Amino acid sequence: MAKIDRIGVLVLSALIVFSWVPIYQCAKKPVGAARKEDIPYIKCQVCEKLAHQLYHQVQDKQAQISPKKISEYEIIEISENVCNLKKQEADWILKIDIVEQRDKLELVEYESEGQCNSECKTIERACQEVMGYSDTDVAEYLYKKKPQIESLTHKLCNKLSKACTTKPPPVPKDRTPGEPFVPKSAKEAEMEKLMKSMEGMPGAPGMKMYSRDDLMNNMGNFGNEDADDDDEADFPSKLGNVLKDRERARSKSDWIQIITKKVVDTGEELKKHANKVTDRIQKWWKGKKASLKKKKNSKSSKPEL
């Protein structure tokens, strides 16, 4: 059984890698830490945008499930996730840039998402401080009162968090400027959304992106388990060697094209190997069940001494 499991992991890993590489070939870049000292200058603006997001996300959710009425639980889920960059509800944060305007910091919103850096994490942290432990209170208010944006903003930013009750202090002149806003490609943003939507799904734990170097190294290491003469175990290793040879022979600019062609050429074969593994596991399990049943019947049929 352990041997079959290893084969299944190899094949499924290869399927995952080759399905995603043409779309998103780079590993996630390290994300900078939040600049906590910047939070007082942007807290009120973050709160106003947060209220805007809560209102519209609830409205959008209601439109999706209409004519069924949105539940309070669904609204709580939105309010819990809206400040967590690991969740889709917080994707709005990725479209915001912190811009220096004399002695103030202004939040500028773009149409497309940008690379997440320290500014992105700072906005996330400010959002979490605004929401605090008020997520259920905000959700209840949205569910029962169905407020307009103005009322929701006043409730969240003046009464619950008090983020907008005082004027932000002037920004120090010696403050180090933040990173520039770097837009993501449409495919990169789409892939990240897919990854977030798959997080926590059964059968897809620990999903992650691979860099080019990691991909080539991992493909070269596939098939090194004790798999004897099984084609399934040898296949990823052979494929990795082919890719390595191609990589040495071509320039970096051709790498994506090579991988894309290899996916097209080998996709069907990978699927066949995956199906083989599934069939073998099912046959093994049926045999195991029959063996256990036979032993059980044999024990029950023994005469008592």
PDB file of C-alpha atoms in Angstrom, residues 88-210:
ATOM      1  CA  GLN A  88     -10.434  36.170  -1.195  1.00  0.00           C
ATOM      2  CA  GLU A  89     -12.511  38.671   0.763  1.00  0.00           C
ATOM      3  CA  ALA A  90      -9.309  40.665   1.429  1.00  0.00           C
ATOM      4  CA  ASP A  91      -8.202  40.929  -2.214  1.00  0.00           C
ATOM      5  CA  TRP A  92      -9.249  44.604  -2.157  1.00  0.00           C
ATOM      6  CA  ILE A  93      -6.139  45.335  -0.064  1.00  0.00           C
ATOM      7  CA  LEU A  94      -3.929  44.251  -2.971  1.00  0.00           C
ATOM      8  CA  LYS A  95      -5.269  47.125  -5.105  1.00  0.00           C
ATOM      9  CA  ILE A  96      -4.225  49.875  -2.694  1.00  0.00           C
ATOM     10  CA  ASP A  97      -0.995  51.843  -2.611  1.00  0.00           C
ATOM     11  CA  ILE A  98       0.209  54.086   0.210  1.00  0.00           C
ATOM     12  CA  VAL A  99       1.374  57.387  -1.290  1.00  0.00           C
ATOM     13  CA  GLU A 100       3.257  60.205   0.471  1.00  0.00           C
ATOM     14  CA  GLN A 101       1.481  63.580   0.159  1.00  0.00           C
ATOM     15  CA  ARG A 102       3.523  66.180   2.044  1.00  0.00           C
ATOM     16  CA  ASP A 103       2.845  65.460   5.724  1.00  0.00           C
ATOM     17  CA  LYS A 104       0.082  62.923   5.004  1.00  0.00           C
ATOM     18  CA  LEU A 105      -0.231  59.392   3.729  1.00  0.00           C
ATOM     19  CA  GLU A 106      -2.958  58.809   1.159  1.00  0.00           C
ATOM     20  CA  LEU A 107      -4.446  55.496   0.066  1.00  0.00           C
ATOM     21  CA  VAL A 108      -4.620  55.327  -3.727  1.00  0.00           C
ATOM     22  CA  GLU A 109      -6.710  52.563  -5.254  1.00  0.00           C
ATOM     23  CA  TYR A 110      -5.832  50.910  -8.571  1.00  0.00           C
ATOM     24  CA  GLU A 111      -7.995  48.829 -10.870  1.00  0.00           C
ATOM     25  CA  SER A 112      -5.588  45.884 -10.840  1.00  0.00           C
ATOM     26  CA  GLU A 113      -3.927  44.055  -7.966  1.00  0.00           C
ATOM     27  CA  GLY A 114      -0.312  44.731  -7.087  1.00  0.00           C
ATOM     28  CA  GLN A 115       2.504  42.674  -5.614  1.00  0.00           C
ATOM     29  CA  CYS A 116       2.097  42.347  -1.848  1.00  0.00           C
ATOM     30  CA  ASN A 117       4.891  44.081   0.030  1.00  0.00           C
ATOM     31  CA  SER A 118       5.264  45.844   3.376  1.00  0.00           C
ATOM     32  CA  GLU A 119       2.593  48.408   2.418  1.00  0.00           C
ATOM     33  CA  CYS A 120       0.149  45.624   1.667  1.00  0.00           C
ATOM     34  CA  LYS A 121       0.846  44.040   5.061  1.00  0.00           C
ATOM     35  CA  THR A 122       0.571  47.437   6.773  1.00  0.00           C
ATOM     36  CA  ILE A 123      -2.922  47.951   5.350  1.00  0.00           C
ATOM     37  CA  GLU A 124      -3.873  44.426   6.416  1.00  0.00           C
ATOM     38  CA  ARG A 125      -2.638  45.109   9.956  1.00  0.00           C
ATOM     39  CA  ALA A 126      -4.499  48.438  10.110  1.00  0.00           C
ATOM     40  CA  CYS A 127      -7.657  46.690   8.898  1.00  0.00           C
ATOM     41  CA  GLN A 128      -7.319  44.055  11.617  1.00  0.00           C
ATOM     42  CA  GLU A 129      -6.867  46.728  14.281  1.00  0.00           C
ATOM     43  CA  VAL A 130      -9.970  48.525  13.038  1.00  0.00           C
ATOM     44  CA  MET A 131     -12.075  45.374  13.045  1.00  0.00           C
ATOM     45  CA  GLY A 132     -10.624  44.071  16.321  1.00  0.00           C
ATOM     46  CA  TYR A 133     -13.202  41.900  18.058  1.00  0.00           C
ATOM     47  CA  SER A 134     -16.094  43.720  16.393  1.00  0.00           C
ATOM     48  CA  ASP A 135     -16.552  41.346  13.458  1.00  0.00           C
ATOM     49  CA  THR A 136     -19.645  39.677  14.911  1.00  0.00           C
ATOM     50  CA  ASP A 137     -21.086  43.042  16.006  1.00  0.00           C
ATOM     51  CA  VAL A 138     -20.603  44.434  12.506  1.00  0.00           C
ATOM     52  CA  ALA A 139     -22.113  41.311  10.974  1.00  0.00           C
ATOM     53  CA  GLU A 140     -25.150  41.526  13.258  1.00  0.00           C
ATOM     54  CA  TYR A 141     -25.577  45.203  12.387  1.00  0.00           C
ATOM     55  CA  LEU A 142     -25.419  44.434   8.668  1.00  0.00           C
ATOM     56  CA  TYR A 143     -27.836  41.527   9.009  1.00  0.00           C
ATOM     57  CA  LYS A 144     -30.470  43.218  11.148  1.00  0.00           C
ATOM     58  CA  LYS A 145     -30.285  46.890  10.172  1.00  0.00           C
ATOM     59  CA  LYS A 146     -29.271  46.569   6.504  1.00  0.00           C
ATOM     60  CA  PRO A 147     -27.591  49.997   6.692  1.00  0.00           C
ATOM     61  CA  GLN A 148     -26.392  52.212   3.861  1.00  0.00           C
ATOM     62  CA  ILE A 149     -22.652  52.812   3.466  1.00  0.00           C
ATOM     63  CA  GLU A 150     -22.727  56.107   5.370  1.00  0.00           C
ATOM     64  CA  SER A 151     -24.400  54.554   8.415  1.00  0.00           C
ATOM     65  CA  LEU A 152     -22.110  51.537   8.339  1.00  0.00           C
ATOM     66  CA  THR A 153     -19.021  53.752   8.096  1.00  0.00           C
ATOM     67  CA  HIS A 154     -20.142  55.857  11.057  1.00  0.00           C
ATOM     68  CA  LYS A 155     -20.919  52.744  13.103  1.00  0.00           C
ATOM     69  CA  LEU A 156     -17.580  51.071  12.371  1.00  0.00           C
ATOM     70  CA  CYS A 157     -15.206  54.047  12.226  1.00  0.00           C
ATOM     71  CA  ASN A 158     -16.650  56.320  14.903  1.00  0.00           C
ATOM     72  CA  LYS A 159     -18.471  54.126  17.393  1.00  0.00           C
ATOM     73  CA  LEU A 160     -16.854  50.685  17.345  1.00  0.00           C
ATOM     74  CA  SER A 161     -13.221  51.311  16.376  1.00  0.00           C
ATOM     75  CA  LYS A 162     -13.063  55.118  16.841  1.00  0.00           C
ATOM     76  CA  ALA A 163     -10.570  55.114  13.964  1.00  0.00           C
ATOM     77  CA  CYS A 164     -11.925  58.386  12.581  1.00  0.00           C
ATOM     78  CA  THR A 165     -12.740  60.264  15.788  1.00  0.00           C
ATOM     79  CA  THR A 166      -9.362  62.038  15.827  1.00  0.00           C
ATOM     80  CA  LYS A 167      -7.306  63.638  13.080  1.00  0.00           C
ATOM     81  CA  PRO A 168      -4.206  61.617  12.080  1.00  0.00           C
ATOM     82  CA  PRO A 169      -0.869  63.128  13.156  1.00  0.00           C
ATOM     83  CA  PRO A 170       1.494  64.650  10.565  1.00  0.00           C
ATOM     84  CA  VAL A 171       3.938  62.257   8.962  1.00  0.00           C
ATOM     85  CA  PRO A 172       7.559  62.783  10.076  1.00  0.00           C
ATOM     86  CA  LYS A 173       9.792  64.351   7.443  1.00  0.00           C
ATOM     87  CA  ASP A 174      12.425  61.657   7.856  1.00  0.00           C
ATOM     88  CA  ARG A 175       9.966  58.812   7.173  1.00  0.00           C
ATOM     89  CA  THR A 176      11.385  56.255   4.748  1.00  0.00           C
ATOM     90  CA  PRO A 177       9.142  56.067   1.633  1.00  0.00           C
ATOM     91  CA  GLY A 178       7.359  52.818   0.925  1.00  0.00           C
ATOM     92  CA  GLU A 179       7.743  50.558  -2.088  1.00  0.00           C
ATOM     93  CA  PRO A 180       6.269  51.553  -5.460  1.00  0.00           C
ATOM     94  CA  PHE A 181       3.070  49.869  -6.603  1.00  0.00           C
ATOM     95  CA  VAL A 182       3.922  46.972  -8.947  1.00  0.00           C
ATOM     96  CA  PRO A 183       0.862  45.530 -10.764  1.00  0.00           C
ATOM     97  CA  LYS A 184       0.458  41.788 -11.150  1.00  0.00           C
ATOM     98  CA  SER A 185      -0.227  40.184 -14.487  1.00  0.00           C
ATOM     99  CA  ALA A 186      -3.815  39.080 -15.051  1.00  0.00           C
ATOM    100  CA  LYS A 187      -2.775  35.404 -15.078  1.00  0.00           C
ATOM    101  CA  GLU A 188      -0.812  35.768 -11.859  1.00  0.00           C
ATOM    102  CA  ALA A 189      -3.782  37.367 -10.087  1.00  0.00           C
ATOM    103  CA  GLU A 190      -6.093  34.676 -11.458  1.00  0.00           C
ATOM    104  CA  MET A 191      -3.827  31.882 -10.226  1.00  0.00           C
ATOM    105  CA  GLU A 192      -3.591  33.356  -6.723  1.00  0.00           C
ATOM    106  CA  LYS A 193      -7.380  33.532  -6.563  1.00  0.00           C
ATOM    107  CA  LEU A 194      -7.543  29.882  -7.599  1.00  0.00           C
ATOM    108  CA  MET A 195      -5.058  28.921  -4.893  1.00  0.00           C
ATOM    109  CA  LYS A 196      -7.052  30.778  -2.243  1.00  0.00           C
ATOM    110  CA  SER A 197     -10.269  29.126  -3.341  1.00  0.00           C
ATOM    111  CA  MET A 198      -8.610  25.685  -3.085  1.00  0.00           C
ATOM    112  CA  GLU A 199      -7.177  26.290   0.379  1.00  0.00           C
ATOM    113  CA  GLY A 200      -8.573  23.800   2.848  1.00  0.00           C
ATOM    114  CA  MET A 201     -10.167  21.610   0.179  1.00  0.00           C
ATOM    115  CA  PRO A 202     -10.037  17.850   0.853  1.00  0.00           C
ATOM    116  CA  GLY A 203      -7.268  16.206  -1.121  1.00  0.00           C
ATOM    117  CA  ALA A 204      -5.412  19.478  -1.729  1.00  0.00           C
ATOM    118  CA  PRO A 205      -3.393  20.174   1.437  1.00  0.00           C
ATOM    119  CA  GLY A 206      -0.255  22.268   1.294  1.00  0.00           C
ATOM    120  CA  MET A 207      -0.741  23.481  -2.269  1.00  0.00           C
ATOM    121  CA  LYS A 208       2.041  25.841  -3.295  1.00  0.00           C
ATOM    122  CA  MET A 209       3.706  27.467  -6.261  1.00  0.00           C
ATOM    123  CA  TYR A 210       7.140  26.462  -7.492  1.00  0.00           C
TER     124      TYR A 210
END
